[in-house]
PDB file of C-alpha atoms in Angstrom:
ATOM      1  CA  UNK A   1     -11.806  14.715  -9.586  1.00  0.00           C
ATOM      2  CA  UNK A   2      -8.092  15.671 -10.548  1.00  0.00           C
ATOM      3  CA  UNK A   3      -6.008  14.907 -13.453  1.00  0.00           C
ATOM      4  CA  UNK A   4      -2.142  15.118 -13.023  1.00  0.00           C
ATOM      5  CA  UNK A   5      -1.208  18.715 -13.121  1.00  0.00           C
ATOM      6  CA  UNK A   6      -4.456  20.183 -12.114  1.00  0.00           C
ATOM      7  CA  UNK A   7      -4.007  23.082  -9.795  1.00  0.00           C
ATOM      8  CA  UNK A   8      -5.311  22.168  -6.221  1.00  0.00           C
ATOM      9  CA  UNK A   9      -7.290  25.080  -4.232  1.00  0.00           C
ATOM     10  CA  UNK A  10      -4.954  26.254  -1.551  1.00  0.00           C
ATOM     11  CA  UNK A  11      -5.748  28.853   1.568  1.00  0.00           C
ATOM     12  CA  UNK A  12      -3.709  30.129   4.122  1.00  0.00           C
ATOM     13  CA  UNK A  13      -5.589  30.619   7.681  1.00  0.00           C
ATOM     14  CA  UNK A  14      -3.847  32.399  10.645  1.00  0.00           C
ATOM     15  CA  UNK A  15      -4.765  32.709  14.439  1.00  0.00           C
ATOM     16  CA  UNK A  16      -6.371  35.968  13.949  1.00  0.00           C
ATOM     17  CA  UNK A  17      -9.037  34.208  11.733  1.00  0.00           C
ATOM     18  CA  UNK A  18      -7.090  35.774   8.356  1.00  0.00           C
ATOM     19  CA  UNK A  19      -7.898  33.694   5.368  1.00  0.00           C
ATOM     20  CA  UNK A  20      -5.322  34.307   2.610  1.00  0.00           C
ATOM     21  CA  UNK A  21      -5.750  32.695  -1.020  1.00  0.00           C
ATOM     22  CA  UNK A  22      -2.564  31.294  -2.223  1.00  0.00           C
ATOM     23  CA  UNK A  23      -1.466  32.766  -5.550  1.00  0.00           C
ATOM     24  CA  UNK A  24      -1.914  30.343  -8.548  1.00  0.00           C
ATOM     25  CA  UNK A  25       1.749  29.998  -8.971  1.00  0.00           C
ATOM     26  CA  UNK A  26       1.890  28.947  -5.261  1.00  0.00           C
ATOM     27  CA  UNK A  27      -0.689  26.417  -5.220  1.00  0.00           C
ATOM     28  CA  UNK A  28       0.140  22.777  -5.273  1.00  0.00           C
ATOM     29  CA  UNK A  29      -0.204  20.919  -8.549  1.00  0.00           C
ATOM     30  CA  UNK A  30      -2.091  17.379  -8.388  1.00  0.00           C
ATOM     31  CA  UNK A  31       0.548  14.609  -8.355  1.00  0.00           C
ATOM     32  CA  UNK A  32       3.221  17.013  -9.155  1.00  0.00           C
ATOM     33  CA  UNK A  33       6.224  17.661  -6.724  1.00  0.00           C
ATOM     34  CA  UNK A  34       6.714  21.137  -6.214  1.00  0.00           C
ATOM     35  CA  UNK A  35       8.559  23.671  -4.094  1.00  0.00           C
ATOM     36  CA  UNK A  36       7.208  27.475  -3.497  1.00  0.00           C
ATOM     37  CA  UNK A  37       8.575  30.447  -1.215  1.00  0.00           C
ATOM     38  CA  UNK A  38       5.748  31.903   0.946  1.00  0.00           C
ATOM     39  CA  UNK A  39       6.227  35.009   2.920  1.00  0.00           C
ATOM     40  CA  UNK A  40       7.028  34.670   6.657  1.00  0.00           C
ATOM     41  CA  UNK A  41       3.949  35.482   8.835  1.00  0.00           C
ATOM     42  CA  UNK A  42       4.702  36.583  12.173  1.00  0.00           C
ATOM     43  CA  UNK A  43       1.966  34.182  13.847  1.00  0.00           C
ATOM     44  CA  UNK A  44       0.747  31.009  13.677  1.00  0.00           C
ATOM     45  CA  UNK A  45      -0.776  29.593  10.432  1.00  0.00           C
ATOM     46  CA  UNK A  46      -2.431  26.750   8.619  1.00  0.00           C
ATOM     47  CA  UNK A  47      -2.800  25.665   5.106  1.00  0.00           C
ATOM     48  CA  UNK A  48      -6.127  24.229   3.793  1.00  0.00           C
ATOM     49  CA  UNK A  49      -6.734  22.372   0.556  1.00  0.00           C
ATOM     50  CA  UNK A  50      -9.969  21.513  -1.299  1.00  0.00           C
ATOM     51  CA  UNK A  51     -11.600  24.395   0.313  1.00  0.00           C
ATOM     52  CA  UNK A  52     -11.182  23.177   3.959  1.00  0.00           C
ATOM     53  CA  UNK A  53     -11.638  19.785   2.998  1.00  0.00           C
ATOM     54  CA  UNK A  54      -7.996  18.924   4.406  1.00  0.00           C
ATOM     55  CA  UNK A  55      -5.759  21.142   6.388  1.00  0.00           C
ATOM     56  CA  UNK A  56      -2.542  20.729   8.253  1.00  0.00           C
ATOM     57  CA  UNK A  57      -1.773  21.735  11.925  1.00  0.00           C
ATOM     58  CA  UNK A  58      -1.154  25.201  12.738  1.00  0.00           C
ATOM     59  CA  UNK A  59       2.636  25.986  12.849  1.00  0.00           C
ATOM     60  CA  UNK A  60       4.680  28.767  14.031  1.00  0.00           C
ATOM     61  CA  UNK A  61       5.228  30.962  10.935  1.00  0.00           C
ATOM     62  CA  UNK A  62       8.074  33.445  12.931  1.00  0.00           C
ATOM     63  CA  UNK A  63      10.829  30.893  12.723  1.00  0.00           C
ATOM     64  CA  UNK A  64       9.807  28.526  10.379  1.00  0.00           C
ATOM     65  CA  UNK A  65      12.420  27.643   7.595  1.00  0.00           C
ATOM     66  CA  UNK A  66      11.016  24.807   5.824  1.00  0.00           C
ATOM     67  CA  UNK A  67       7.513  23.077   5.552  1.00  0.00           C
ATOM     68  CA  UNK A  68       7.053  19.604   4.216  1.00  0.00           C
ATOM     69  CA  UNK A  69       3.564  19.128   3.013  1.00  0.00           C
ATOM     70  CA  UNK A  70       3.007  15.554   2.011  1.00  0.00           C
ATOM     71  CA  UNK A  71      -0.337  14.485   0.051  1.00  0.00           C
ATOM     72  CA  UNK A  72      -1.648  10.833  -0.259  1.00  0.00           C
ATOM     73  CA  UNK A  73      -3.532  10.507  -3.381  1.00  0.00           C
ATOM     74  CA  UNK A  74      -4.990   8.035  -6.119  1.00  0.00           C
ATOM     75  CA  UNK A  75      -4.918   8.671  -9.723  1.00  0.00           C
ATOM     76  CA  UNK A  76      -7.646   5.850 -10.331  1.00  0.00           C
ATOM     77  CA  UNK A  77     -11.417   6.829 -10.183  1.00  0.00           C
ATOM     78  CA  UNK A  78     -10.892  10.489 -11.222  1.00  0.00           C
ATOM     79  CA  UNK A  79      -8.023  11.483  -8.903  1.00  0.00           C
ATOM     80  CA  UNK A  80      -8.911  11.852  -4.994  1.00  0.00           C
ATOM     81  CA  UNK A  81      -6.754  13.248  -2.152  1.00  0.00           C
ATOM     82  CA  UNK A  82      -7.062  10.758   0.684  1.00  0.00           C
ATOM     83  CA  UNK A  83      -4.839  12.543   3.204  1.00  0.00           C
ATOM     84  CA  UNK A  84      -2.638  15.782   3.788  1.00  0.00           C
ATOM     85  CA  UNK A  85       0.395  15.715   6.523  1.00  0.00           C
ATOM     86  CA  UNK A  86       3.273  17.913   7.120  1.00  0.00           C
ATOM     87  CA  UNK A  87       6.336  18.165   9.181  1.00  0.00           C
ATOM     88  CA  UNK A  88       7.693  21.685  10.041  1.00  0.00           C
ATOM     89  CA  UNK A  89      11.409  22.387  10.329  1.00  0.00           C
ATOM     90  CA  UNK A  90      12.375  25.500  12.179  1.00  0.00           C
ATOM     91  CA  UNK A  91      15.273  27.371  11.758  1.00  0.00           C
ATOM     92  CA  UNK A  92      18.272  27.120  14.182  1.00  0.00           C
ATOM     93  CA  UNK A  93      20.844  29.057  15.136  1.00  0.00           C
ATOM     94  CA  UNK A  94      21.188  32.210  17.706  1.00  0.00           C
ATOM     95  CA  UNK A  95      19.828  34.879  15.290  1.00  0.00           C
ATOM     96  CA  UNK A  96      15.957  33.830  15.850  1.00  0.00           C
ATOM     97  CA  UNK A  97      14.637  37.141  15.150  1.00  0.00           C
ATOM     98  CA  UNK A  98      11.514  37.348  12.912  1.00  0.00           C
ATOM     99  CA  UNK A  99      12.594  38.734   9.703  1.00  0.00           C
ATOM    100  CA  UNK A 100       9.816  39.560   7.394  1.00  0.00           C
ATOM    101  CA  UNK A 101      11.923  39.365   4.104  1.00  0.00           C
ATOM    102  CA  UNK A 102      12.801  35.751   4.903  1.00  0.00           C
ATOM    103  CA  UNK A 103      11.039  33.401   2.786  1.00  0.00           C
ATOM    104  CA  UNK A 104       9.467  29.919   4.017  1.00  0.00           C
ATOM    105  CA  UNK A 105      10.098  27.324   1.617  1.00  0.00           C
ATOM    106  CA  UNK A 106       7.204  24.840   1.250  1.00  0.00           C
ATOM    107  CA  UNK A 107       7.580  21.640  -0.403  1.00  0.00           C
ATOM    108  CA  UNK A 108       4.520  19.744  -1.793  1.00  0.00           C
ATOM    109  CA  UNK A 109       5.160  16.267  -2.139  1.00  0.00           C
ATOM    110  CA  UNK A 110       2.740  13.406  -3.455  1.00  0.00           C
ATOM    111  CA  UNK A 111       2.582   9.510  -2.608  1.00  0.00           C
ATOM    112  CA  UNK A 112       0.495   7.558  -4.864  1.00  0.00           C
ATOM    113  CA  UNK A 113      -1.803   5.306  -2.757  1.00  0.00           C
ATOM    114  CA  UNK A 114      -1.796   1.714  -4.361  1.00  0.00           C
ATOM    115  CA  UNK A 115      -4.741   0.497  -6.296  1.00  0.00           C
ATOM    116  CA  UNK A 116      -7.068  -1.836  -4.414  1.00  0.00           C
ATOM    117  CA  UNK A 117      -7.804  -5.080  -6.248  1.00  0.00           C
ATOM    118  CA  UNK A 118     -11.760  -5.457  -5.110  1.00  0.00           C
ATOM    119  CA  UNK A 119     -11.968  -8.766  -7.000  1.00  0.00           C
ATOM    120  CA  UNK A 120      -9.285 -10.375  -4.723  1.00  0.00           C
ATOM    121  CA  UNK A 121     -10.964  -8.906  -1.780  1.00  0.00           C
ATOM    122  CA  UNK A 122     -13.850 -10.396  -2.605  1.00  0.00           C
ATOM    123  CA  UNK A 123     -12.870 -13.676  -3.077  1.00  0.00           C
ATOM    124  CA  UNK A 124     -11.198 -14.094   0.041  1.00  0.00           C
ATOM    125  CA  UNK A 125     -14.271 -12.820   1.920  1.00  0.00           C
ATOM    126  CA  UNK A 126     -16.328 -15.562   0.199  1.00  0.00           C
ATOM    127  CA  UNK A 127     -13.809 -18.347   0.805  1.00  0.00           C
ATOM    128  CA  UNK A 128     -13.862 -17.009   4.486  1.00  0.00           C
ATOM    129  CA  UNK A 129     -17.762 -17.138   4.629  1.00  0.00           C
ATOM    130  CA  UNK A 130     -17.697 -20.388   2.893  1.00  0.00           C
ATOM    131  CA  UNK A 131     -15.309 -22.084   5.303  1.00  0.00           C
ATOM    132  CA  UNK A 132     -17.157 -20.526   8.353  1.00  0.00           C
ATOM    133  CA  UNK A 133     -20.695 -21.839   7.303  1.00  0.00           C
ATOM    134  CA  UNK A 134     -18.945 -25.486   7.011  1.00  0.00           C
ATOM    135  CA  UNK A 135     -17.465 -25.606  10.024  1.00  0.00           C
ATOM    136  CA  UNK A 136     -21.053 -24.294  11.653  1.00  0.00           C
ATOM    137  CA  UNK A 137     -22.690 -27.404   9.660  1.00  0.00           C
ATOM    138  CA  UNK A 138     -20.051 -29.567  10.980  1.00  0.00           C
ATOM    139  CA  UNK A 139     -20.575 -28.560  14.497  1.00  0.00           C
ATOM    140  CA  UNK A 140     -24.266 -28.900  14.169  1.00  0.00           C
ATOM    141  CA  UNK A 141     -23.926 -32.497  12.871  1.00  0.00           C
ATOM    142  CA  UNK A 142     -21.574 -33.387  15.709  1.00  0.00           C
ATOM    143  CA  UNK A 143     -23.904 -32.006  18.166  1.00  0.00           C
ATOM    144  CA  UNK A 144     -27.161 -33.599  16.708  1.00  0.00           C
ATOM    145  CA  UNK A 145     -25.091 -37.133  16.746  1.00  0.00           C
ATOM    146  CA  UNK A 146     -24.224 -36.736  20.724  1.00  0.00           C
ATOM    147  CA  UNK A 147     -27.836 -36.020  20.866  1.00  0.00           C
ATOM    148  CA  UNK A 148     -29.084 -39.062  19.377  1.00  0.00           C
ATOM    149  CA  UNK A 149     -26.439 -41.346  20.969  1.00  0.00           C
ATOM    150  CA  UNK A 150     -27.551 -39.913  24.531  1.00  0.00           C
ATOM    151  CA  UNK A 151     -31.096 -40.742  23.679  1.00  0.00           C
ATOM    152  CA  UNK A 152     -30.252 -44.464  22.450  1.00  0.00           C
ATOM    153  CA  UNK A 153     -28.340 -45.055  25.542  1.00  0.00           C
ATOM    154  CA  UNK A 154     -31.183 -44.016  27.515  1.00  0.00           C
ATOM    155  CA  UNK A 155     -33.871 -46.420  25.985  1.00  0.00           C
TER     156      UNK A 155
END
């Protein structure tokens, strides 16, 4: 359960099974857009959040220019992260050598999920069940009348 502005735990995992905790200043803040600059890694890496509950696919760190990380969340019910997606933007140009001095820009963006109206959903489900029940009873009545007419004609 998060409140707006709370720090969301984030780790970097590499293909060589190295896990690095992000500095507090580089971690995303719940519900707030934020841009950080991380050191460029010479290998593929992934970001995971909430102690590995949510993670993004591995991206190539050598030529990565920008990483857009989008969180889908809800503030109601204690504030929860529902999903995390990412989009990697690779550097372009002829000079694509690995430069450890360059940084990767990571943009954390947040999209609030709409609140669900449970009462309206329950009302629709009740009405649908009611209509189906009425149709079922009408079908039984029609079938019963046909059987009664068939028995009367045979006598």
